[in-house]
mmCIF file of C-alpha atoms in Angstrom:
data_model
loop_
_atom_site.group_PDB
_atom_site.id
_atom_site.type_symbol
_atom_site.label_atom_id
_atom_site.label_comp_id
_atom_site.label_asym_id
_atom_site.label_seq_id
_atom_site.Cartn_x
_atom_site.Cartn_y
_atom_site.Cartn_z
ATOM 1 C CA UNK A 1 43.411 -81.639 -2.946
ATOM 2 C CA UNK A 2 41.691 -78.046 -4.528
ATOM 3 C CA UNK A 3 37.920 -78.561 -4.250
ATOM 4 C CA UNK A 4 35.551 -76.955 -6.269
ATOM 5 C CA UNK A 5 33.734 -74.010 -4.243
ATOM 6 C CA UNK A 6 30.000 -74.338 -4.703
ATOM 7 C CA UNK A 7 28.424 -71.154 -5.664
ATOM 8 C CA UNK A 8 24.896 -69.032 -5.359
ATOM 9 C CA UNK A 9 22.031 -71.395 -6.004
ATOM 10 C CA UNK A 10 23.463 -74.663 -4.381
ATOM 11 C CA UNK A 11 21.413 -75.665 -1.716
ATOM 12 C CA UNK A 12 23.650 -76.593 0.539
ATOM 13 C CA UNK A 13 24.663 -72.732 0.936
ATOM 14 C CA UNK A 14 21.174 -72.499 2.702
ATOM 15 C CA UNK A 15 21.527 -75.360 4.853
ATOM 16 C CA UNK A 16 22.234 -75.205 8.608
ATOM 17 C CA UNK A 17 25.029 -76.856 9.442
ATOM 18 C CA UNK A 18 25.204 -79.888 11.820
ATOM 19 C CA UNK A 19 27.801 -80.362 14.512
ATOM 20 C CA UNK A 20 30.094 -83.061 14.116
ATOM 21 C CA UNK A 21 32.755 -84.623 16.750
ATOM 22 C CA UNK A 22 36.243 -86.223 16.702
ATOM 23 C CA UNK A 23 34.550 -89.068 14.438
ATOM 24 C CA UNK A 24 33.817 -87.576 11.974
ATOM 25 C CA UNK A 25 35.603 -89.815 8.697
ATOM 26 C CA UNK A 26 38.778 -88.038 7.578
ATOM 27 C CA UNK A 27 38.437 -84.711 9.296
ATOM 28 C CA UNK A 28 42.460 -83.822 9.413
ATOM 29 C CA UNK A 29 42.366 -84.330 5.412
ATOM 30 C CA UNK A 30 39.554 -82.420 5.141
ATOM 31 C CA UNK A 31 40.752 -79.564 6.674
ATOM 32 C CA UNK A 32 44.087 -80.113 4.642
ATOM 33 C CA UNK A 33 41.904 -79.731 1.447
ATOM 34 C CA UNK A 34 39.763 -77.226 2.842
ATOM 35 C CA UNK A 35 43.232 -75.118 3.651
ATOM 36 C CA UNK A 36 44.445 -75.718 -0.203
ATOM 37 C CA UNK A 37 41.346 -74.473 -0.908
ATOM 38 C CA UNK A 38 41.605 -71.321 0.501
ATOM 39 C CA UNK A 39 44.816 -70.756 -0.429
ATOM 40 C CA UNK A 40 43.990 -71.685 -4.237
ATOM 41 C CA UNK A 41 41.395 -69.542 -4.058
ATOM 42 C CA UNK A 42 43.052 -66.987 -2.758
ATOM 43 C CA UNK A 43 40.328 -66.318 -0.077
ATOM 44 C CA UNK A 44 40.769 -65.369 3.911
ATOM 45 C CA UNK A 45 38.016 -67.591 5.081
ATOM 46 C CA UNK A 46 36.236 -70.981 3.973
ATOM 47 C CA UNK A 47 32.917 -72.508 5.476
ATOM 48 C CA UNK A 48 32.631 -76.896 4.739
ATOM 49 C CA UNK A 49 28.987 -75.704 3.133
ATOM 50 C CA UNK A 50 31.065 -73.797 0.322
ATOM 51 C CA UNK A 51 32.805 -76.779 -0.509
ATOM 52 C CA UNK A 52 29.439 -79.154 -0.662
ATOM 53 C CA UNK A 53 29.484 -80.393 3.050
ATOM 54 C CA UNK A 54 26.427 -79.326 5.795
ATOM 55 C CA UNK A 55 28.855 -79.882 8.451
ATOM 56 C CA UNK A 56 30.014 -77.012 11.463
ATOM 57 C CA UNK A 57 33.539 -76.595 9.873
ATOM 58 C CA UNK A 58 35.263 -72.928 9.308
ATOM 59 C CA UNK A 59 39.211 -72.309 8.265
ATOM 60 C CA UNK A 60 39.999 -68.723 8.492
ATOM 61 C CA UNK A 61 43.345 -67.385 7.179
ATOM 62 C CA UNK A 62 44.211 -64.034 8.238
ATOM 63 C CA UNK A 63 47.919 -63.772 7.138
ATOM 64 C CA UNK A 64 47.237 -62.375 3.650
ATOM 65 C CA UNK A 65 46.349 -59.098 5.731
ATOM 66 C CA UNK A 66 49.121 -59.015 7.265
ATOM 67 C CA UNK A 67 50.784 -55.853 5.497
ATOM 68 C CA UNK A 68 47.651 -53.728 6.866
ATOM 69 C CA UNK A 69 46.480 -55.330 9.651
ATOM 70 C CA UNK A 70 50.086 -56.637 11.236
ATOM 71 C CA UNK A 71 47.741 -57.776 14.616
ATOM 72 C CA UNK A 72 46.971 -60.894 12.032
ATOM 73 C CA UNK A 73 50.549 -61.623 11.137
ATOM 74 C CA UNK A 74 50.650 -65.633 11.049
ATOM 75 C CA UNK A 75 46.809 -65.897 12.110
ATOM 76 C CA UNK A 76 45.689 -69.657 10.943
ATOM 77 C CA UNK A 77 42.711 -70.917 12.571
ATOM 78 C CA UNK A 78 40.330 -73.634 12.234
ATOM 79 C CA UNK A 79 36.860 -73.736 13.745
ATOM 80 C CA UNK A 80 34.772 -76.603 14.459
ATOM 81 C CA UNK A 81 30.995 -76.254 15.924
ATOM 82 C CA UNK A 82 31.656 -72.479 15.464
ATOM 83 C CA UNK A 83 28.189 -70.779 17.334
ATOM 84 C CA UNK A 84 27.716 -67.114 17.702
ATOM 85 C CA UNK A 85 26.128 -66.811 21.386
ATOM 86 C CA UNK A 86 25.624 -62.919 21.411
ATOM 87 C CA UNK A 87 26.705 -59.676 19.690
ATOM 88 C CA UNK A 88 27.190 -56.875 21.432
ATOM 89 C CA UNK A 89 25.333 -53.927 19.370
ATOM 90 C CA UNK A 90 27.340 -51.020 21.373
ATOM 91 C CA UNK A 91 29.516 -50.421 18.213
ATOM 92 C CA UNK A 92 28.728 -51.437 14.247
ATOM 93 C CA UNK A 93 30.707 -50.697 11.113
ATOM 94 C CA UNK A 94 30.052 -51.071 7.753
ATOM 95 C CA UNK A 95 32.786 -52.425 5.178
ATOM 96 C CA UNK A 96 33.048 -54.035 1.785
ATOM 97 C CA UNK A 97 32.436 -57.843 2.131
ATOM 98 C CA UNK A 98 33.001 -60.602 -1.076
ATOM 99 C CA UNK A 99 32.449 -63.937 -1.111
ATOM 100 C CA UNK A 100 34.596 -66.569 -2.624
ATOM 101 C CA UNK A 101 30.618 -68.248 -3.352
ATOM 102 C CA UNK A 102 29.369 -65.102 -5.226
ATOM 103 C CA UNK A 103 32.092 -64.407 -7.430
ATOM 104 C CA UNK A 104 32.958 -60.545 -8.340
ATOM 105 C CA UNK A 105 30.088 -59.364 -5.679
ATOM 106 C CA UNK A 106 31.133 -57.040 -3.617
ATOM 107 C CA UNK A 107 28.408 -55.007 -1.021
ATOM 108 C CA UNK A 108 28.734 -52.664 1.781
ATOM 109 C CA UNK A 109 27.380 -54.822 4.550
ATOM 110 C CA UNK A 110 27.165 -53.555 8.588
ATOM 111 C CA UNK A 111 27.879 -55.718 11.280
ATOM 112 C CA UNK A 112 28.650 -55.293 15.305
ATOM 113 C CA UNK A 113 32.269 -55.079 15.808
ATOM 114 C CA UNK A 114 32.314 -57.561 18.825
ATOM 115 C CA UNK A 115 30.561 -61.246 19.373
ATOM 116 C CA UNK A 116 30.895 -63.823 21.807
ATOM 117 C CA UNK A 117 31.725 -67.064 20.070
ATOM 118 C CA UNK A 118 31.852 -70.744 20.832
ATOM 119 C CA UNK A 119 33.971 -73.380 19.123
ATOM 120 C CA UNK A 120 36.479 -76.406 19.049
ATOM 121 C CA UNK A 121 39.717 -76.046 17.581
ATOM 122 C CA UNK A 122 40.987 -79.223 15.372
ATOM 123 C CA UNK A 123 42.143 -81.173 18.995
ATOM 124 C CA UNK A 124 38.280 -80.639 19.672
ATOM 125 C CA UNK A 125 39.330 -78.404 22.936
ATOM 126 C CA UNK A 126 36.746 -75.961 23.898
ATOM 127 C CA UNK A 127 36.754 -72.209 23.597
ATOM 128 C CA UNK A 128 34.314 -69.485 24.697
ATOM 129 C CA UNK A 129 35.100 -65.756 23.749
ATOM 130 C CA UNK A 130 34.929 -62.570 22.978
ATOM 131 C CA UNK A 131 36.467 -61.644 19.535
ATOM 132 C CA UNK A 132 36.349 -58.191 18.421
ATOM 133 C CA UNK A 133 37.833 -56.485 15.117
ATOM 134 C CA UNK A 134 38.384 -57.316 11.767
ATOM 135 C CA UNK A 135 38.025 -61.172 12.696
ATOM 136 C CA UNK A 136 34.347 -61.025 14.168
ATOM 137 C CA UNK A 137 33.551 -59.449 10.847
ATOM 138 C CA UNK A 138 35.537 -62.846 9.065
ATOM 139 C CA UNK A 139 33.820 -64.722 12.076
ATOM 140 C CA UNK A 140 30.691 -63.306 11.172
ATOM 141 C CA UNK A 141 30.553 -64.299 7.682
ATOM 142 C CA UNK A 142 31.795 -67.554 7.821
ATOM 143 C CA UNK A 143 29.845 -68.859 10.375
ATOM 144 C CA UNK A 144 26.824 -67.360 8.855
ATOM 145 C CA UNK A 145 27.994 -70.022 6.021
ATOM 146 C CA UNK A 146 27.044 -72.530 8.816
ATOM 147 C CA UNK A 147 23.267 -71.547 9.116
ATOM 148 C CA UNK A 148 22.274 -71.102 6.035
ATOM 149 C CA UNK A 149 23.134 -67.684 5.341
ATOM 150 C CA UNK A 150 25.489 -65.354 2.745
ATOM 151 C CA UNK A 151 26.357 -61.470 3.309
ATOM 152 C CA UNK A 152 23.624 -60.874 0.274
ATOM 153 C CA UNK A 153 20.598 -61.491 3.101
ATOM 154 C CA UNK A 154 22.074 -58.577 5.161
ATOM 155 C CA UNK A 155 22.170 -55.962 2.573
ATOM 156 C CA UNK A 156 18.842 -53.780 1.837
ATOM 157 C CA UNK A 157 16.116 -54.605 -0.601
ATOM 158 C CA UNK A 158 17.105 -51.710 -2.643
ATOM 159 C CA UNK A 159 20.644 -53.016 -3.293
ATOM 160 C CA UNK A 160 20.046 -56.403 -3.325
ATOM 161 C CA UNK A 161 17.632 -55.391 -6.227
ATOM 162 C CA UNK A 162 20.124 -53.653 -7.851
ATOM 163 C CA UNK A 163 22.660 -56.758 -7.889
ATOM 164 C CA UNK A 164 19.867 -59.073 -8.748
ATOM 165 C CA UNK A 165 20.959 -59.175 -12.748
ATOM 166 C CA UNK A 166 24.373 -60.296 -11.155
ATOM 167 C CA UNK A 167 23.041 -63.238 -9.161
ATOM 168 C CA UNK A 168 20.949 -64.295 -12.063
ATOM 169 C CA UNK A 169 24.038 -64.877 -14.148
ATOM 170 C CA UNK A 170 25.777 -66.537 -11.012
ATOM 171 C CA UNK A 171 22.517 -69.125 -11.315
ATOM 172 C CA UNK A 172 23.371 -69.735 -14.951
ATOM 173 C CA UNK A 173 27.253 -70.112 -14.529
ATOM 174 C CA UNK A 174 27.774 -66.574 -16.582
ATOM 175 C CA UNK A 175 30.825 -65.678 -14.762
ATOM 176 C CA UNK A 176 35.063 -66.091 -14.364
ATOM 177 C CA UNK A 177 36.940 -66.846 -11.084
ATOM 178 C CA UNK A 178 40.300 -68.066 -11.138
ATOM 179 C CA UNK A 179 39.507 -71.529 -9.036
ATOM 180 C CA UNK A 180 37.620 -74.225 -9.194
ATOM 181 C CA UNK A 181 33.329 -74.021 -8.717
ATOM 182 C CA UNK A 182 30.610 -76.078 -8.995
ATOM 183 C CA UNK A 183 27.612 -73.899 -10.526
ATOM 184 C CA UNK A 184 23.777 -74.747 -9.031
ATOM 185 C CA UNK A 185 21.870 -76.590 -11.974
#
C-alpha cells in the first residue's frame, strides 16, 4: 500500500525516533509499504517519521543510481535502530540534497564522507560499520529523519533565509509532487 509522505510542518518530522524490536505489530508489511512508497515516490531513501511513524526504521534504495554510480547496482537495504556512532571529519563534500518531505527544495548541503554506523537489518541481526561514499551521505540524511532532523537545519542562515518563502508555502500545502502527502495543518 502507497502511503502518504508527511511533509515540512508535521511534527513527527522533529521527533526522535524510538527503537523498536522483532515485536513490533506488522513490521514485514510495513516495510513492504514503506518500499512501495519509495518506489511511488520515486525517491532513493525513506525514514518511518516521513510516513507518520516515530519509530527507528530507514529503507534505502540505491539502484535508481545505478547508471552513474554502477558500485550501487541492485543495492536494497533496510535499516532498523539505524545510530550514527562517529563521523570521521578527515574528508567533507558538499552536494545537492532533496527531500521527498520538502518537495522541489533542493540545497547544497556538506557532510563527512565516512561514518561509523550501527543497525539491524529486517532478521534483526546486528551490524557495526564503516560506510563511506555516496551512501553515508543517503545514510546521513535518512537517519537524521530518525532524530528529529531534515537537510534544511544544516544549511546556513543566509540560505535558509533565502528558501524561507518556499517553506512557508510547504506549511500551507502551496505546492505539486507527483505522490501522495499529508500537509501539516
Amino acid at each position: 500500500m502507497i502511503l502518504p509522505i508527511y511533509t515540512y510542518g508535521q511534527p513527527v518530522l522533529r521527533k526522535t525516533a524510538q527503537d523498536i524490536d522483532a515485536t513490533y505489530p506488522d513490521l514485514k508489511n510495513l516495510i513492504a509499504n514503506m518500499w512501495e512508497t519509495l518506489s511511488n515516490s520515486e525517491g532513493i531513501g525513506l525514514a518511518a517519521p516521513q510516513i507518520g511513524l516515530p519509530i527507528r526504521l530507514v529503507v534505502i534504495d540505491l539502484d535508481p543510481l545505478k547508471e552513474d554510480l554502477p558500485e550501487y547496482t541492485g543495492f536494497r537495504k533496510v535499516f532498523i535502530n539505524a545510530h550514527i556512532v562517529d563521523y570521521d571529519d578527515t574528508n567533507t563534500e558538499s552536494s545537492s540534497e532533496g527531500c521527498l518531505s520538502l518537495p522541489a527544495i533542493h540545497e547544497n548541503v556538506t557532510r563527512p564522507t565516512r561514518i561509523h554506523v550501527t543497525y539491524q537489518d529486517e532478521d534483526f541481526k546486528e551490524h557495526d560499520e564503516w560506510v563511506d561514499g555516496y551512501l553515508a551521505r543517503v545514510m546521513q540524511h535518512e537517519f537524521d529523519h530518525l532524530d528529529g532532523k531534515m537537510f534544511i537545519d544544516r544549511i546556513s542562515p543566509l540560505r535558509k533565509q533565502l528558501i524561507k518563502s518556499k517553506l512557508k508555502a510547504l506549511l500551507q500545502g502551496r505546492f505539486r509532487t507527483g505522490y501522495k502527502v499529508k500537509v501539516a495543518k
